[in-house]
Coordinates of C-alpha atoms and ligand atoms in Angstrom, one line a residue:
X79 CA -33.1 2.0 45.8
X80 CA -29.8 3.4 46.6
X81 CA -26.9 3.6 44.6
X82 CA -23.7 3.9 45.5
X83 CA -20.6 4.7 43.5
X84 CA -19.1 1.5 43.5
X85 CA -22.6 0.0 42.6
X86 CA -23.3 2.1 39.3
X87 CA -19.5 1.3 38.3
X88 CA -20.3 -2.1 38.8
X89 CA -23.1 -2.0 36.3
X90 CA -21.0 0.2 33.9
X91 CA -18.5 -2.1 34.1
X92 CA -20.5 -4.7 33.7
X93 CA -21.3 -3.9 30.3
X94 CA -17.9 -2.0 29.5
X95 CA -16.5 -5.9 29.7
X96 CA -18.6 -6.8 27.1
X97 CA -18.0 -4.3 24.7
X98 CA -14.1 -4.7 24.8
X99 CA -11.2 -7.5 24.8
X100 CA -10.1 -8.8 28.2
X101 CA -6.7 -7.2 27.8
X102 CA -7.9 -3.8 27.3
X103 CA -10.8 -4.2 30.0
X104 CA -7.6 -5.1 32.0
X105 CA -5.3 -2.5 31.2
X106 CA -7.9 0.5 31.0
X107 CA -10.8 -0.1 33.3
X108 CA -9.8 -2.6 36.0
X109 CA -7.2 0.2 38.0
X110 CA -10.6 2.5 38.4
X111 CA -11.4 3.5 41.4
X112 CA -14.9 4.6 41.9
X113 CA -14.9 7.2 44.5
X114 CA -18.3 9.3 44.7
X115 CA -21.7 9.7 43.3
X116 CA -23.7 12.5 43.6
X117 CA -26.5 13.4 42.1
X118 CA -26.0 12.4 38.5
X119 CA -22.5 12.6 38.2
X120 CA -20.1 9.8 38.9
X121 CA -16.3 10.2 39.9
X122 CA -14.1 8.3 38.8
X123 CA -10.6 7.7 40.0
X124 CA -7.6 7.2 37.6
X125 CA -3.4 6.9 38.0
X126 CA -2.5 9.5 35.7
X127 CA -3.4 11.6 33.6
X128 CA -1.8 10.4 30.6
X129 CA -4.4 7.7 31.6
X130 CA -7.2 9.8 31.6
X131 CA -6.3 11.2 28.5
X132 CA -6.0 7.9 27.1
X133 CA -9.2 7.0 28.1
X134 CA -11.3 10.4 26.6
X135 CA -9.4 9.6 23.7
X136 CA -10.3 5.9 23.2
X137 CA -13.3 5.3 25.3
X138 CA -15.0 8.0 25.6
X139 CA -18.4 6.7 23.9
X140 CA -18.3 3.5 25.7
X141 CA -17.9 5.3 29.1
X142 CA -20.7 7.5 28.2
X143 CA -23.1 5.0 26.9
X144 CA -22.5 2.8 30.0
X145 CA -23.2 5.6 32.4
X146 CA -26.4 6.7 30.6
X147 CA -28.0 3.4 31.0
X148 CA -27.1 3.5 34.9
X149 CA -28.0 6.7 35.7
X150 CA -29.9 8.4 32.7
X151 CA -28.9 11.0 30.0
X152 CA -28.1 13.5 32.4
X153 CA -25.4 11.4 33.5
X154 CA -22.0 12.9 34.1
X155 CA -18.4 11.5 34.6
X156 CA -16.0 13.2 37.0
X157 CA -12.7 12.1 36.4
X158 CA -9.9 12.3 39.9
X159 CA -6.5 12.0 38.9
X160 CA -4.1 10.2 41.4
X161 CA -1.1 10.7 40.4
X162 CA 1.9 8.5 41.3
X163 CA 4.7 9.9 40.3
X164 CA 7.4 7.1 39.0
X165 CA 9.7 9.3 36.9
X166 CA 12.0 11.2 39.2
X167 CA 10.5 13.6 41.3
X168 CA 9.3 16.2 38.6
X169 CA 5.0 16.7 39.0
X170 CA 4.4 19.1 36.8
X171 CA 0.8 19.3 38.0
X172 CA 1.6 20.8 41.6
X173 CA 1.1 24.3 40.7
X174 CA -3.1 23.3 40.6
X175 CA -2.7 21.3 43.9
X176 CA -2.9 22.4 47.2
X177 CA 0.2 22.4 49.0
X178 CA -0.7 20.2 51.5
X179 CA -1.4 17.2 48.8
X180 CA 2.0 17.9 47.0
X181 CA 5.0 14.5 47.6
X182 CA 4.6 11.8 45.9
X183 CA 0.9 11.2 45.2
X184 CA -1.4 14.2 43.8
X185 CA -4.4 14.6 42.8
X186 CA -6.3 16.5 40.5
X187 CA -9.8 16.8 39.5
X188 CA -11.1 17.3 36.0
X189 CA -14.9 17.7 35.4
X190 CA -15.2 16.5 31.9
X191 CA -18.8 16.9 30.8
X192 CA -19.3 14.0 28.3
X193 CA -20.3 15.1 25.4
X194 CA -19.8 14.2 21.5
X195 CA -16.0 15.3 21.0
X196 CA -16.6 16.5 17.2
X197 CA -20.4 17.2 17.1
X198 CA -21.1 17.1 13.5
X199 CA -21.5 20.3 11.7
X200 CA -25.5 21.5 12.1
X201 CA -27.2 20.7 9.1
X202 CA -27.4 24.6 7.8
X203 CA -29.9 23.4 5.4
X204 CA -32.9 22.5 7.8
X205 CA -32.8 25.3 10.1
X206 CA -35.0 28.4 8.8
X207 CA -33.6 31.6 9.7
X208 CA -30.2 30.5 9.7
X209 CA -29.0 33.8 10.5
X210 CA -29.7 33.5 13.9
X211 CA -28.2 30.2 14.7
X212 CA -24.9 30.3 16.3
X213 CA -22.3 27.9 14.1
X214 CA -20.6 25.9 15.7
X215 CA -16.7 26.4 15.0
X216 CA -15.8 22.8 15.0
X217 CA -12.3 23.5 16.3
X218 CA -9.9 21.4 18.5
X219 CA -9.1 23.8 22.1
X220 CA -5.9 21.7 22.1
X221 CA -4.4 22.6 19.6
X222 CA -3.4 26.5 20.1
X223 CA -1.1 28.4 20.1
X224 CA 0.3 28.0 23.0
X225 CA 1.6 23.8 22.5
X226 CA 2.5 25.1 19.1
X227 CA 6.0 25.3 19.7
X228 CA 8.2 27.7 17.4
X229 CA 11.2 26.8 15.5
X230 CA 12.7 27.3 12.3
X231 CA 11.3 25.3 10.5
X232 CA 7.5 26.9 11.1
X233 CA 8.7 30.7 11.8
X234 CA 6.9 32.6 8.7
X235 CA 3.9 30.2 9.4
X236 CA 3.4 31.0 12.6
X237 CA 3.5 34.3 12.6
X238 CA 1.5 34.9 9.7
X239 CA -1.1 33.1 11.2
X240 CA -0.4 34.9 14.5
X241 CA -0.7 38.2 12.2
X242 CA -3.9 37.0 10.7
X243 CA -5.8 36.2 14.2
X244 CA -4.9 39.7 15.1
X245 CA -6.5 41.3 12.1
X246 CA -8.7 38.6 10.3
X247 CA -9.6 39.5 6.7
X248 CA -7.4 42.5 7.5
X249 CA -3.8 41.8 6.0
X250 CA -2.9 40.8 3.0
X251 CA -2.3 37.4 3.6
X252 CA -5.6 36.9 2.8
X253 CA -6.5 33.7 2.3
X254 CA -3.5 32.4 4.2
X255 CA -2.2 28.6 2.6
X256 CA -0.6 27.0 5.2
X257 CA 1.3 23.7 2.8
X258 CA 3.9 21.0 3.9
X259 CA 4.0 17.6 4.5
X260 CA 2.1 14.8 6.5
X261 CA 2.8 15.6 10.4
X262 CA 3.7 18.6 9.8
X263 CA 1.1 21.0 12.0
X264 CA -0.9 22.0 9.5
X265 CA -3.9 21.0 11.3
X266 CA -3.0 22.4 14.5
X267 CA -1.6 25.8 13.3
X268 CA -4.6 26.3 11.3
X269 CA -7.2 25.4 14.3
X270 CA -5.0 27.7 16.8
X271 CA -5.4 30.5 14.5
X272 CA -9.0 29.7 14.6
X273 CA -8.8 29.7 18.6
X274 CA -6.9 33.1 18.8
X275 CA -9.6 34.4 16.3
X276 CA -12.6 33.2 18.5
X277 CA -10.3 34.5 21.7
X278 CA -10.2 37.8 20.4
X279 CA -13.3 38.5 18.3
X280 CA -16.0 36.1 20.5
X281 CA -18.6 38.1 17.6
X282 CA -17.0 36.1 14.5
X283 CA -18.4 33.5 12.9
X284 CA -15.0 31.0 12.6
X285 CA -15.7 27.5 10.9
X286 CA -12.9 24.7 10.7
X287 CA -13.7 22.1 7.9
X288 CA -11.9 19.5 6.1
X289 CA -11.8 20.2 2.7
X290 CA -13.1 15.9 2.7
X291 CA -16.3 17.2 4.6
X292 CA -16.9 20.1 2.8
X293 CA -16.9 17.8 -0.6
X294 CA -19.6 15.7 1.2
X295 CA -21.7 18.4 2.6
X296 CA -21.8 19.9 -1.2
X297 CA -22.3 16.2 -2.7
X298 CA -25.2 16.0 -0.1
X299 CA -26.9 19.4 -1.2
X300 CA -27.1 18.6 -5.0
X301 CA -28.6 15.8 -4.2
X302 CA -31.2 17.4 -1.4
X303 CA -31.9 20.0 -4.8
X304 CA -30.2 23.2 -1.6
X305 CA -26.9 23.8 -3.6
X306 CA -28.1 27.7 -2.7
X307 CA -28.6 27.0 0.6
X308 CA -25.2 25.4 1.2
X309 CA -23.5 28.5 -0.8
X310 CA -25.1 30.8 1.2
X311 CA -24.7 29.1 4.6
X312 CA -20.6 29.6 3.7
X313 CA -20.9 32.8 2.9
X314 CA -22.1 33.7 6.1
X315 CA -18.9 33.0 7.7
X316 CA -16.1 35.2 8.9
X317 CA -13.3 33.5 9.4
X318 CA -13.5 30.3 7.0
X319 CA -10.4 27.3 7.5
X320 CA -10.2 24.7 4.9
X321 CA -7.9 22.4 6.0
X322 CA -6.2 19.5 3.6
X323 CA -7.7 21.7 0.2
X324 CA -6.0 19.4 -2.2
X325 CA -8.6 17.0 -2.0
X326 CA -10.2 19.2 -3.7
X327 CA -8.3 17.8 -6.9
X328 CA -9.7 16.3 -9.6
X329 CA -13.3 17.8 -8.2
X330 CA -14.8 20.2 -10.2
X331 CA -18.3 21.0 -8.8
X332 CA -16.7 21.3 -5.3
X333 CA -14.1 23.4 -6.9
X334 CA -16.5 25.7 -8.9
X335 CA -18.8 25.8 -5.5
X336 CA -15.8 26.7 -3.3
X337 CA -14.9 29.5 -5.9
X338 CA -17.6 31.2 -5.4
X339 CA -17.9 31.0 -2.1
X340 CA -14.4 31.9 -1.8
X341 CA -15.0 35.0 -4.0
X342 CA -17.8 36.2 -1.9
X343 CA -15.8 35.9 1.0
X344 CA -12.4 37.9 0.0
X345 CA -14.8 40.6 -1.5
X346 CA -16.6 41.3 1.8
X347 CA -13.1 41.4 3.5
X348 CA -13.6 38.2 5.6
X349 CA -10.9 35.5 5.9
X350 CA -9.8 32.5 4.2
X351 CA -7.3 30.1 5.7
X352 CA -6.0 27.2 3.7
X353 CA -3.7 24.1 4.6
X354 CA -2.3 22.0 1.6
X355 CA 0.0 19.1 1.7
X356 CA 1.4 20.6 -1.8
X357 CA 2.9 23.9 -2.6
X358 CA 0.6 25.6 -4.6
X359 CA 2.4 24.9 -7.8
X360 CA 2.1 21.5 -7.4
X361 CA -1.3 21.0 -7.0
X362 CA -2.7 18.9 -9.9
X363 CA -6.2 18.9 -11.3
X364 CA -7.2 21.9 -9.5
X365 CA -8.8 24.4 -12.1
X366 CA -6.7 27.5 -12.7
X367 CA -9.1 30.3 -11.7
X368 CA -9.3 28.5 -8.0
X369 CA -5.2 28.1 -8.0
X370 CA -4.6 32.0 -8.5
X371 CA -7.2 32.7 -5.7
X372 CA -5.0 30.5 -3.5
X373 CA -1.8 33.3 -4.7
X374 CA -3.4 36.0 -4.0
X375 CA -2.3 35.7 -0.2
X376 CA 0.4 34.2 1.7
X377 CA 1.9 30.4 0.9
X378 CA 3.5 29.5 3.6
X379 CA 5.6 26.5 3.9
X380 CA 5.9 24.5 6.9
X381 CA 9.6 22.6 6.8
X382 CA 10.9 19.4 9.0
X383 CA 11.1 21.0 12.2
X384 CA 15.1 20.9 13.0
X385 CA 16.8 18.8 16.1
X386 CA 16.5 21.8 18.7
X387 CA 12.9 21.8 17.7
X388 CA 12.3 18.2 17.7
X389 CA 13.7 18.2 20.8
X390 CA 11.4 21.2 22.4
X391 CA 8.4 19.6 21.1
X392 CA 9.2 16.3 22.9
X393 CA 9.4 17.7 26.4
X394 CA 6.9 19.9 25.8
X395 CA 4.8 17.0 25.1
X396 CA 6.2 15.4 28.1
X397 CA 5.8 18.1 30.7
X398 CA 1.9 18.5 29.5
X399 CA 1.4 14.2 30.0
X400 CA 3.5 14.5 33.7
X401 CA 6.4 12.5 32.6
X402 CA 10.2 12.6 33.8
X403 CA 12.1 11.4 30.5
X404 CA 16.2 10.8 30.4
X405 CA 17.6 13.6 28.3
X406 CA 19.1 10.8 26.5
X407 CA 16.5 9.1 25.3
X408 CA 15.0 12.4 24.5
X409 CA 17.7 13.2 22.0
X410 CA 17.4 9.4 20.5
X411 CA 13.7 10.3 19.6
X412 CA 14.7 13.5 18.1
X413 CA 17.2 11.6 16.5
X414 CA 16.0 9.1 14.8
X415 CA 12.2 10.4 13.9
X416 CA 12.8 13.4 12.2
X417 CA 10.5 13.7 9.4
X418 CA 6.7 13.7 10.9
X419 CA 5.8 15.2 14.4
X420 CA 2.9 13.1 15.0
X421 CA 5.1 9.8 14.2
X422 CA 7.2 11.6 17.4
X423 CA 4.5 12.3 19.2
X424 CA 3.1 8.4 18.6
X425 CA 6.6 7.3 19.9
X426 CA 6.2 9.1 23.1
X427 CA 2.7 8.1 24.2
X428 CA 3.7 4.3 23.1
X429 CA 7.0 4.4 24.9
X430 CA 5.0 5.9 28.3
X431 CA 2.3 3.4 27.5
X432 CA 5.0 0.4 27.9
X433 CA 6.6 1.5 30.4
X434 CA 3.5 2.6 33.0
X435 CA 1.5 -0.6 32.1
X436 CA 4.4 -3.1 32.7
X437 CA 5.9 -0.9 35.4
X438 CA 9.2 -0.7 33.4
X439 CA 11.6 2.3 33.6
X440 CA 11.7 4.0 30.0
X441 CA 15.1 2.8 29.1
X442 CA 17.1 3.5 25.7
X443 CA 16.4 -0.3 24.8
X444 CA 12.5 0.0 24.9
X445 CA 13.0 3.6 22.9
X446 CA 14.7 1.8 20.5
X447 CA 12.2 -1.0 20.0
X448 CA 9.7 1.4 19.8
X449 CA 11.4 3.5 17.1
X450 CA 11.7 0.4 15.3
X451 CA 8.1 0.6 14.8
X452 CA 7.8 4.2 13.4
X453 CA 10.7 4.0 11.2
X454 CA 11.1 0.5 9.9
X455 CA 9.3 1.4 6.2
X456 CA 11.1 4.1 5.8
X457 CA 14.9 3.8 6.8
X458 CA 15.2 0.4 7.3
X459 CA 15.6 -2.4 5.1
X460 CA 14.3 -5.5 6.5
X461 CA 17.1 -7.3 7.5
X462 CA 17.5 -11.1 8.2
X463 CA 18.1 -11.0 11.9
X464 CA 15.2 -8.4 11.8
X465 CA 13.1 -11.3 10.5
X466 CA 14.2 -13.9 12.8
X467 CA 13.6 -11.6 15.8
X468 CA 10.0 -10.8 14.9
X469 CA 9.4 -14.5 14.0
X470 CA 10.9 -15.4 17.4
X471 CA 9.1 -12.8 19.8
X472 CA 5.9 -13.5 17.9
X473 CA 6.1 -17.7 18.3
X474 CA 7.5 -16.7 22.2
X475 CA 11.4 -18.0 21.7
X476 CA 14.3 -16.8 21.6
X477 CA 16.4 -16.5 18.3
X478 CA 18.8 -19.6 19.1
X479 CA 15.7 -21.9 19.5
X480 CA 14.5 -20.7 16.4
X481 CA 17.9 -21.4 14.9
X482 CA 18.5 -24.7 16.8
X483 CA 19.0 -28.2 15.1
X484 CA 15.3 -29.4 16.8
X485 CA 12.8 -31.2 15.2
X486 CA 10.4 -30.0 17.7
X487 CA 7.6 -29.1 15.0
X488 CA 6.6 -25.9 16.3
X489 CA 10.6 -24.5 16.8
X490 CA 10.8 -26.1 12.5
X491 CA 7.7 -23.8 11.3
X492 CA 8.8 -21.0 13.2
X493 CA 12.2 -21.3 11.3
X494 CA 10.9 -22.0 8.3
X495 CA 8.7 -19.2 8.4
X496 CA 12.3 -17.1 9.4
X497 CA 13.3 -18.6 5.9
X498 CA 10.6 -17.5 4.0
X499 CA 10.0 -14.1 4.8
X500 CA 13.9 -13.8 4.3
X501 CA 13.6 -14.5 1.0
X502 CA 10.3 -12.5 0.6
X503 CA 11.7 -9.3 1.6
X504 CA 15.4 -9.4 1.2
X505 CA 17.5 -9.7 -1.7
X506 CA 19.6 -12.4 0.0
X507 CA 20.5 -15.8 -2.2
X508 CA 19.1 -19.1 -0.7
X509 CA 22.3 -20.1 0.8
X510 CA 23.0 -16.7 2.4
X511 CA 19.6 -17.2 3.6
X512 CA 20.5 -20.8 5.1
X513 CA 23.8 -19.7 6.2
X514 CA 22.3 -16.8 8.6
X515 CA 19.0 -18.5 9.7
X516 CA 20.7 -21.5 12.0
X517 CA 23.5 -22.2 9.4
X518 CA 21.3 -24.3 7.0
X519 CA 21.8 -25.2 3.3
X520 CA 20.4 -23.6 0.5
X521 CA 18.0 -26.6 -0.4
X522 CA 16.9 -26.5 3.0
X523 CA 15.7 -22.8 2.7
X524 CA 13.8 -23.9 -0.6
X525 CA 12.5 -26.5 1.1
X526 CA 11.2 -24.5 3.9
X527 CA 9.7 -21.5 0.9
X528 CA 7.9 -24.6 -0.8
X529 CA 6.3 -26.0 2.4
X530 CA 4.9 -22.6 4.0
X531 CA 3.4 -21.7 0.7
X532 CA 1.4 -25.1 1.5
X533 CA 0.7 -25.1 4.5
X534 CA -0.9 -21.4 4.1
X535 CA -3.4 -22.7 1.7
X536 CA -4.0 -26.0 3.7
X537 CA -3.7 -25.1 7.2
X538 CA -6.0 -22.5 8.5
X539 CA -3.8 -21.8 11.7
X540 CA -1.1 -21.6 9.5
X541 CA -2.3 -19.2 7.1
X542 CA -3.1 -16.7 10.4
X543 CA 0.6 -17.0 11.4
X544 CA 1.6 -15.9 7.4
X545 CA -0.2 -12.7 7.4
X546 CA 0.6 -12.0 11.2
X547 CA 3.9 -11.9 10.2
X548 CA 3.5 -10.2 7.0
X549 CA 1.5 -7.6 8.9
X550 CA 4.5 -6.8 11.2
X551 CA 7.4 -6.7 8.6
X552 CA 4.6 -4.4 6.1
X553 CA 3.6 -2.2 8.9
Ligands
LIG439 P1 -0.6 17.8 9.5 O1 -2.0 18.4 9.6 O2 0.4 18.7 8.9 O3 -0.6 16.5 9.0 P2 -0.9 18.0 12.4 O4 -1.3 19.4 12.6 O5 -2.0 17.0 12.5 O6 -0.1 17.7 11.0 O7 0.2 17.7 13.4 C1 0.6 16.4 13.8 C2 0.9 16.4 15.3 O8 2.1 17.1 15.6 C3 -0.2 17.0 16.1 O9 -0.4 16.3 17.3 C4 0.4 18.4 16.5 O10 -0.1 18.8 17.7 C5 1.9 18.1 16.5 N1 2.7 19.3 16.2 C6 2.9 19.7 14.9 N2 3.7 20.8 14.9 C7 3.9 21.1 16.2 C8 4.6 22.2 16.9 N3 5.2 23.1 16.2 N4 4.6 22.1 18.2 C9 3.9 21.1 18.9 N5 3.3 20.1 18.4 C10 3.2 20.1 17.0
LIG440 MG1 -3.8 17.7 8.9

């Protein structure tokens, strides 16, 4: 029998539909194009490549499992970018295309062999001879150097790790801590260093792992009875990264394992690199002996990256996805999320997400919607016309039906709902309550506090619309 393309994406999609809701089948998987099959390798054609990249990132198993059972475990997935360009005129990608294909629609091909994105680490323990087995490095290729953007706030960090992938286990920041808060880059400074290293010693053992799996792995070799083995297997390494080391806390036979094998390291001159979301002095419960280690080297802190560098990560971001963005919206992101760069990073790909799936423009108004989202728990108080806003978009009406004087029953519970999550998460009296939500007495507002608390324990429907809501405004 022959297949064609479009017949083998038929089948994958086939079973695709029944692995996923109808929205996201929708969104993701109904704009594929199939466009040729050869051999064992499918191509598939998709509008972008923040697209593509959305679908490696979220669907990547379910693509690859769907292909393998149409075309066997040698299957392959090409994907062909078409790319029409909505934002402006700017295609970033036309220094890979031919000439002739540059205007308004590109296209671009990426062979992406599917394979298992983070292949878990080989069991060091089962293969004899372990010498001669290659280790796997474990780290990410995207995050290098090069999208590591330099600012103020991560000079010293950056170069230091710059110094130490020029000379691993050769300066004295040796191990190098890499500390600062959540979002900060620590994970991508301390895999890019681990990139360079690879780059320029291709001979050197380099091994990224969190500090979480490293816990596991040991917990798993006391109780396989090859505590030795897993020592030794780290102290084969050259270049070792321990990334998020204060979960180490409050671990002792992790920490007592690690010091040794830290010890062995540093003697024989090979590197340690270490990322913290604590400054070495505030690490609790880590034993004293292990903290010094982590002073013999470098601390280096990295800070809140400032607005110049907010705003240079941002369009860095967007030049890589394809994706014109007003300068003024750009400086309203910087603006307002200024304490985590993946929350800024989140912000983009949702505010490209709404606006290429419901064709919208990126405006200032959807930005700030979608700020909303990242910074509500921390800046914002919930406020009353917050609440009757969320209760209104998620019931489908607008906030004067919500307030109005109907006795429609669906428009009462919606405002009643308004009422009681007012007084949930504000401090506002009853009748402040009453007097915002649709100019109502306080009594009413008790009223409306007394009956949601029964219908959520009477009314199953009910209940769902309760924690909804308390979902959104806890987010
Ligand atoms: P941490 O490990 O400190 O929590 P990550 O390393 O995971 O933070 O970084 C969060 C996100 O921010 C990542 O997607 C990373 O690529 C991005 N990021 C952090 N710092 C920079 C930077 N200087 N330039 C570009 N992207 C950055
Ligand atoms: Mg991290």
């Amino acid at each position: 029998m022959s297949e064609t393309a479009q017949s083998v994406w038929n089948s994958c999609l086939l079973f695709i539909k029944d692995n996923i809701t109808p929205q996201a089948y929708k969104t993701w998987f109904e704009p594929i194009q199939p466009v040729k099959l050869t051999d064992k390798a499918l191509s598939i054609q998709v509008p972008s490549k923040f697209f593509y990249e959305w679908l490696e990132e979220h669907y990547v198993k379910l693509l690859k499992v769907s292909l393998q059972r149409v075309l066997g475990e040698h299957a392959k997935l090409v994907y062909v970018i078409k790319m029409e360009n909505t934002y402006g005129n700017k295609v970033p990608f036309t220094e890979k295309i031919p000439s002739s294909q540059r205007g308004n629609v590109a296209s671009q091909e990426v062979d992406v062999p599917i394979q298992n994105k983070s292949p878990e680490l080989k069991n060091p323990f089962v293969i004899p001879g372990i010498r001669n087995v290659k280790i796997e490095s474990q780290l990410n290729p995207n995050y290098n150097f090069d999208n590591f953007l330099e600012g103020d706030s991560n000079r010293l960090a950056r170069s230091a790790g710059m110094a130490v992938a020029n000379k691993p286990g050769g300066t004295s920041f040796n191990p190098l801590l890499i500390f600062g808060a959540v979002g900060l880059g620590k994970t991508h400074l301390a895999h890019a260093i681990g990139i360079e290293i690879k780059d320029k010693y291709p001979e050197k053992t380099v091994l990224y792992i969190s500090a979480e799996k490293f816990t596991q792995q040991y917990i798993e070799s006391v109780k396989k009875n090859n505590r030795n083995d897993f020592i030794h297997f780290y102290q084969l390494i050259d270049v070792l990264i321990v990334d998020d080391i204060q979960l180490l806390s409050g671990k002792a036979g992790t920490q007592d394992v690690f010091f040794h094998i830290f010890n062995h390291l540093h003697q024989n001159g090979k590197q340690v690199i270490l990322t913290s979301d604590k400054a070495p002095v505030d690490m609790q419960d880590i034993e004293h002996r292990l903290l010094s280690r982590f002073k013999w080297g470098l601390s280096a802190e990295l800070q809140h990256p400032d607005f110049e560098t907010r705003v240079s990560i941002i369009k860095n971001k967007l030049y890589r996805d394809g994706v014109d963005m007003p300068e003024d919206i750009i400086e309203f992101l910087a603006n307002n999320i200024k304490t985590n760069i993946r929350e800024l990073e989140g912000a983009i790909i949702s505010l490209i997400a709404h606006s290429s799936f419901n064709k919208k423009d990126i405006t200032l108004d959807l930005a700030k919607k979608i700020v909303d989202n990242y910074v509500r728990n921390t800046k914002r108080e919930v406020s009353i016309d917050y609440i009757q806003k969320v209760v209104s978009d998620y019931f489908q009406m607008d906030v004067e039906t919500l307030q109005s004087k109907t006795r429609k029953r669906h428009i009462v519970q919606a405002r009643q709902l308004a009422m009681f999550f007012a007084k949930k998460y504000t401090k506002a009296s009853l009748a402040s309550i009453g007097s915002q939500i649709g100019k109502r007495d306080h009594a009413t507002v008790l009223h409306a506090c007394k009956t949601v608390d029964n219908l959520a324990s009477t009314d199953k429907q009910f209940y769902k619309f309760v924690e909804d809501l308390r979902k959104k405004f806890e987010m």
